[in-house]
Tab-separated table of C-alpha atoms in Angstrom:
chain	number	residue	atom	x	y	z
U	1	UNK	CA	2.599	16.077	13.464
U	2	UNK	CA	-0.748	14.225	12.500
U	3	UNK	CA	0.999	13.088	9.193
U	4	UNK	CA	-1.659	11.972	6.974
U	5	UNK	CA	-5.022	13.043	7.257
U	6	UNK	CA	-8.381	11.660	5.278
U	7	UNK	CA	-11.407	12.917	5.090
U	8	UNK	CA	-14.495	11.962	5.527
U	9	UNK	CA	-14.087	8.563	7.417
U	10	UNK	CA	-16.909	7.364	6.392
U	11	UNK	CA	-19.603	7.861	3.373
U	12	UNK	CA	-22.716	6.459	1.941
U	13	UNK	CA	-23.539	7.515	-1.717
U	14	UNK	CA	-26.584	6.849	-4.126
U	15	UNK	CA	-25.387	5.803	-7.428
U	16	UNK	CA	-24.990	8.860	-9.858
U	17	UNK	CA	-24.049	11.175	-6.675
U	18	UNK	CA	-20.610	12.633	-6.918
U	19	UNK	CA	-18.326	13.632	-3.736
U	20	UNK	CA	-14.795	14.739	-3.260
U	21	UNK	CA	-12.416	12.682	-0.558
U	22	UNK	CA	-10.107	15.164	0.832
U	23	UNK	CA	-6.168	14.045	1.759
U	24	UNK	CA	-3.863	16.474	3.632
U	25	UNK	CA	0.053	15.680	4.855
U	26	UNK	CA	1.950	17.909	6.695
U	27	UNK	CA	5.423	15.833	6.340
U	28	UNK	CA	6.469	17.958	3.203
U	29	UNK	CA	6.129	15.342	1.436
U	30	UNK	CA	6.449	15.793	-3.029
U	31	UNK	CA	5.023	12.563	-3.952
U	32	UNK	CA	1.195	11.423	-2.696
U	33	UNK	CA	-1.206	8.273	-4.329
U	34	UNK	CA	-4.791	7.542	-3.551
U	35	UNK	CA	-4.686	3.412	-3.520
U	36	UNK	CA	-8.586	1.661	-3.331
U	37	UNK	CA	-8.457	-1.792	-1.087
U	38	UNK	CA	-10.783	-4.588	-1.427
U	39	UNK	CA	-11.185	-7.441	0.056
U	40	UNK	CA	-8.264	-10.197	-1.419
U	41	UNK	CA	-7.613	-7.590	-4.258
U	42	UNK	CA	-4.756	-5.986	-2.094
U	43	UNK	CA	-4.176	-1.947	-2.689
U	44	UNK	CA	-4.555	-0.899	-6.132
U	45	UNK	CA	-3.570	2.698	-7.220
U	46	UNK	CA	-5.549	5.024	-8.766
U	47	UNK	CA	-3.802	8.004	-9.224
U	48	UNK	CA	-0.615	9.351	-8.429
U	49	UNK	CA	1.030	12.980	-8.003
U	50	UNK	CA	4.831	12.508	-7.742
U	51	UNK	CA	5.536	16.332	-7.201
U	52	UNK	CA	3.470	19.110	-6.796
U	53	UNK	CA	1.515	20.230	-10.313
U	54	UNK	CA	2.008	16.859	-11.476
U	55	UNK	CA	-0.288	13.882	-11.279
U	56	UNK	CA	-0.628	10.354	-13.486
U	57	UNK	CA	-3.000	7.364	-13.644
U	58	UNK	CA	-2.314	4.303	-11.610
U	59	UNK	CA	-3.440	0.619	-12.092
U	60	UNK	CA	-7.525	1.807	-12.115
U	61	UNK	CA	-7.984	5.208	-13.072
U	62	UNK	CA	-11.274	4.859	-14.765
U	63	UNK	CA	-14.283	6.860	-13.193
U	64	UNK	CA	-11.982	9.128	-11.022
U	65	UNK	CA	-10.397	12.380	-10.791
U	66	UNK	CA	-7.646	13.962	-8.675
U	67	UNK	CA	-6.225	17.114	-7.707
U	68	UNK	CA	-2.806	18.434	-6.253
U	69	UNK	CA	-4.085	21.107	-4.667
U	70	UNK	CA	-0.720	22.465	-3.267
U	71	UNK	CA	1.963	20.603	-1.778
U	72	UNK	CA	0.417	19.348	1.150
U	73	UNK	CA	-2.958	18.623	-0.296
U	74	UNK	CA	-4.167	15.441	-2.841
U	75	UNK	CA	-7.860	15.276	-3.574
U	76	UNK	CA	-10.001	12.436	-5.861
U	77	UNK	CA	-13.289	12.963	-7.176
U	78	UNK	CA	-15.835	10.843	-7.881
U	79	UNK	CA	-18.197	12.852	-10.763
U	80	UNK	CA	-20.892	9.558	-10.714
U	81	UNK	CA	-20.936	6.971	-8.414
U	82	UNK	CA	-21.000	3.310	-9.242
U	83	UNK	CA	-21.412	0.614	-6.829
U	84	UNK	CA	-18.425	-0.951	-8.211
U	85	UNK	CA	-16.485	1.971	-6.168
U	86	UNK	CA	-17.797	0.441	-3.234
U	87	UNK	CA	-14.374	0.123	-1.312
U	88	UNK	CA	-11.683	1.624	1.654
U	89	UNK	CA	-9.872	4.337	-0.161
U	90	UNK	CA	-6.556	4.836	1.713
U	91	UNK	CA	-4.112	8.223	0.346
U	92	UNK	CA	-0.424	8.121	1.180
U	93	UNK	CA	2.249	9.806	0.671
U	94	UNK	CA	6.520	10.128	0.293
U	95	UNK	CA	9.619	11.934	0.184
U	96	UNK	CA	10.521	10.038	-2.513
U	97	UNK	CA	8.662	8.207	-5.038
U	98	UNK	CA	8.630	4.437	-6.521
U	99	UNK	CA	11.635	2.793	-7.229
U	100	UNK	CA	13.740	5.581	-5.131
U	101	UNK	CA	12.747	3.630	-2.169
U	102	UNK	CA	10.388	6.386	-0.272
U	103	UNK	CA	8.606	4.850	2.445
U	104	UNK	CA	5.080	5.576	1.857
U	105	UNK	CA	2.848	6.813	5.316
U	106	UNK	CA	-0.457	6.116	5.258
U	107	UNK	CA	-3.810	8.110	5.920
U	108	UNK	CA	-6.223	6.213	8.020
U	109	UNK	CA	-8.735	5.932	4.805
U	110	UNK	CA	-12.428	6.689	3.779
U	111	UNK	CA	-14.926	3.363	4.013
U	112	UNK	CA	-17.134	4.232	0.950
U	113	UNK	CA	-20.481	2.832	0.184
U	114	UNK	CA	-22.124	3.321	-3.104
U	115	UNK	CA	-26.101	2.032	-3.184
O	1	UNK	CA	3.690	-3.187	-16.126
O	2	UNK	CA	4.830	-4.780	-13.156
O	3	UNK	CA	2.605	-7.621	-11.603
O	4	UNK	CA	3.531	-9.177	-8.098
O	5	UNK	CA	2.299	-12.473	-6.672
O	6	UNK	CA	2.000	-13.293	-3.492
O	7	UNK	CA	1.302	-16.531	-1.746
O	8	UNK	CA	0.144	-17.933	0.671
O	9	UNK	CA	-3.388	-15.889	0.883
O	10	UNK	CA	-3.532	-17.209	4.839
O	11	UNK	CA	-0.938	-18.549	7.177
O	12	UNK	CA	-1.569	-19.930	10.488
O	13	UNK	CA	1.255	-20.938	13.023
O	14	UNK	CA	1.709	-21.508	16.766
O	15	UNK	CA	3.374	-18.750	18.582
O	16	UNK	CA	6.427	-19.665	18.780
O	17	UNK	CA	7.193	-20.751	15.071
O	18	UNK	CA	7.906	-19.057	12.191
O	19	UNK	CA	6.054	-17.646	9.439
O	20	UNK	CA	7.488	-17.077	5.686
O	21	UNK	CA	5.507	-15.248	2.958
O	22	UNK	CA	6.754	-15.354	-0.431
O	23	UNK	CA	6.342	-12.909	-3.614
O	24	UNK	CA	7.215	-13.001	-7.211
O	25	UNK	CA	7.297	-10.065	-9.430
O	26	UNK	CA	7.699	-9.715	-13.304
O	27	UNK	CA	9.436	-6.664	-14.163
O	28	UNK	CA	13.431	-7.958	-13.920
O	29	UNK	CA	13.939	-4.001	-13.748
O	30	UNK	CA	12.669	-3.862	-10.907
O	31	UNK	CA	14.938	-2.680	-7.809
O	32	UNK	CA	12.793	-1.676	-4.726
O	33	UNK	CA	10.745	-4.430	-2.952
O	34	UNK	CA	8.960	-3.133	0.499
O	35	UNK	CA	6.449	-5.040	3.119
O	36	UNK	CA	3.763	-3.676	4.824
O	37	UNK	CA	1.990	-4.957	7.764
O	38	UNK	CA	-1.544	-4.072	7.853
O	39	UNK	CA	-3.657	-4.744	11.618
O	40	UNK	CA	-7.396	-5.201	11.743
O	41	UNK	CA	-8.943	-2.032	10.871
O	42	UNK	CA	-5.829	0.098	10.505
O	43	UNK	CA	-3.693	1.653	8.058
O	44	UNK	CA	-0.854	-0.176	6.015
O	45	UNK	CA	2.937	0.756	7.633
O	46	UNK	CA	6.221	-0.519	6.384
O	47	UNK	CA	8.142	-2.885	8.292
O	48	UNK	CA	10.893	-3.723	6.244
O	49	UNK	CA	12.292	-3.157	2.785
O	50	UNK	CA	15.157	-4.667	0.605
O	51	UNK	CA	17.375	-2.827	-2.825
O	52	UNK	CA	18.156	-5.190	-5.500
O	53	UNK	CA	21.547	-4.616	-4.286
O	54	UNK	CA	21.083	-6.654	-1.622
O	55	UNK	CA	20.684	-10.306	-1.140
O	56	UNK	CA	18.806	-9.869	2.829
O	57	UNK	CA	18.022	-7.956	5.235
O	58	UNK	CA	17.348	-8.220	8.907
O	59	UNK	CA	15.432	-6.281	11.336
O	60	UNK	CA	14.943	-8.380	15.203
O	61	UNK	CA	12.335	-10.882	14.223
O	62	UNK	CA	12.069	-10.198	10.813
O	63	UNK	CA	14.059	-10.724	7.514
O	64	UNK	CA	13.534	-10.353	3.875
O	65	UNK	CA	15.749	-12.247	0.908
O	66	UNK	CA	16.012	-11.703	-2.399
O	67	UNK	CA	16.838	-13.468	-5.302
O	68	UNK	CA	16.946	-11.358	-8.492
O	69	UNK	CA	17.254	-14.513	-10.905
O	70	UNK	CA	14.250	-16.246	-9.792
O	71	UNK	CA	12.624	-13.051	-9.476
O	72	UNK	CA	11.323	-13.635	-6.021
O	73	UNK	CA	11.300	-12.342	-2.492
O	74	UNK	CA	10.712	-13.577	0.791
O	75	UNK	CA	9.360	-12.220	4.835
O	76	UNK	CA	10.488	-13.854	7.396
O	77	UNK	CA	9.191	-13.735	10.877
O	78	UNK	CA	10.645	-15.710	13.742
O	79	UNK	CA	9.437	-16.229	17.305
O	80	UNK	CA	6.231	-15.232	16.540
O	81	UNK	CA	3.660	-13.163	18.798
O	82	UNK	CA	0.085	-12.822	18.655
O	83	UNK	CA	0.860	-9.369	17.730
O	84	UNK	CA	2.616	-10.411	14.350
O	85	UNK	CA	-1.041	-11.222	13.565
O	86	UNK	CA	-2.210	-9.210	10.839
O	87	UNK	CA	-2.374	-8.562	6.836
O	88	UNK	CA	1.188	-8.537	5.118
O	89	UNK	CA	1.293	-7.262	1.566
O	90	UNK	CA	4.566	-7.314	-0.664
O	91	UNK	CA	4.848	-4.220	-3.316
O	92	UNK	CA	7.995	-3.705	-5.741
O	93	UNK	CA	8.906	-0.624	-8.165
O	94	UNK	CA	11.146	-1.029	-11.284
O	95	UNK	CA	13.626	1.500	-12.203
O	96	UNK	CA	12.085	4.642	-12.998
O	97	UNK	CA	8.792	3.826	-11.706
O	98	UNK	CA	6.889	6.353	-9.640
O	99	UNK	CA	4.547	2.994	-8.692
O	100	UNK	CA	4.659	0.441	-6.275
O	101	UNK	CA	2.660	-2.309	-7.083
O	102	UNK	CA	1.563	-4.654	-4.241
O	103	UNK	CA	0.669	-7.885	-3.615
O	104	UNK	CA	-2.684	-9.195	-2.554
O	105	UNK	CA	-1.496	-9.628	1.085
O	106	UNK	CA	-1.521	-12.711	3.272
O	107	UNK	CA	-3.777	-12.720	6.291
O	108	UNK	CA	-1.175	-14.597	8.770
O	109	UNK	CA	-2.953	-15.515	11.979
O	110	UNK	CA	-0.866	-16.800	15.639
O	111	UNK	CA	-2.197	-19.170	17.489
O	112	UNK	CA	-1.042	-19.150	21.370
């Protein structure tokens, strides 16, 4: 099993310059999130999809898009680039979700730089 | 929503001693409080997690308590390695909550 898989690893944008970061887990997993990390901020969550055809805004939604693509597959857009999104983007996912206590596995996340 | 603190930002200890990082967390709903270690480079993974139902929790080296009324949890690590080196972050979910929301981790460093 390869679990959770991100791509691309890593990515240089120009500001304005939209791209797609691609998240696949083959765990059969319902619930997935796409958490941004920077440095002393910890991992903040951006969107979350706790079952297939569903998904919700996390702690910092704004200037981001998702899609639950199937069960397996959790994709976030960026439509315009800010350097601001300069950060590690890590996607996850569980069997369960939030307070249900479903360990969440990590993918081995996308280093994004915005000029 | 929920907010967690977590404290200290950096630890350093001899190998050898132990290390405790400690959280606090708002939402008294809240009933699911995981750790996850984080090495250099790598991904987060959970290493332990506690219910509100329980008071603590031990796994080898490591422990986690819990006290509901003071709204705070603690990691333990004893005998530490070099290994145990890394970024710990806390996280908790309150009933009904899809979230977790994590702390902003503790960079704990072992000196041999």
């Amino acid at each position: 099993n390869a679990g959770v898989t991100q791509t691309p690893k890593f990515q240089v944008l120009k500001t304005g310059q939209s791209m797609t970061l691609q998240c696949a887990q083959d765990m059969n997993h319902n619930s997935m999130y796409w958490y941004r990390q920077d440095p002393g901020m910890g991992l903040r969550l951006i969107y979350y999809s706790a079952s297939e055809g569903t998904t919700d805004k996390g702690e910092v939604p704004n200037g981001y898009n998702v899609s639950r693509l199937n069960k397996r597959e959790f994709s976030l857009r960026l439509e315009s680039a800010a350097p601001s999104q300069t950060s590690v983007y890590f996607c996850a996912s569980s069997e369960v979700s939030g307070s249900l206590g479903g360990e969440q596995f990590f993918g081995p996340g996308t280093r994004l730089t915005v000029l | 929503g929920e907010n967690v603190e977590q404290h200290p930002s950096t630890l350093s200890v001899q190998e050898g001693d132990s290390a405790v990082i400690k959280c606090t967390y708002s939402d008294s709903a809240s009933n699911y409080f995981p750790w996850y270690k984080q090495e250099l480079g790598k991904r987060p993974q959970l290493i332990i997690d506690i219910r509100s139902n329980v008071g603590e929790k031990k796994d080898q080296r490591i422990a986690v308590t819990l006290n509901k009324t003071a709204k705070h949890f603690s990691l333990h690590i004893t005998e530490t390695q070099p290994e145990d080196s890394a970024v710990y972050f806390c996280a908790a979910s309150g009933a009904g909550s899809y979230q977790l929301t994590f702390g902003k981790g503790t960079k704990l460093s072992v000196i041999p």
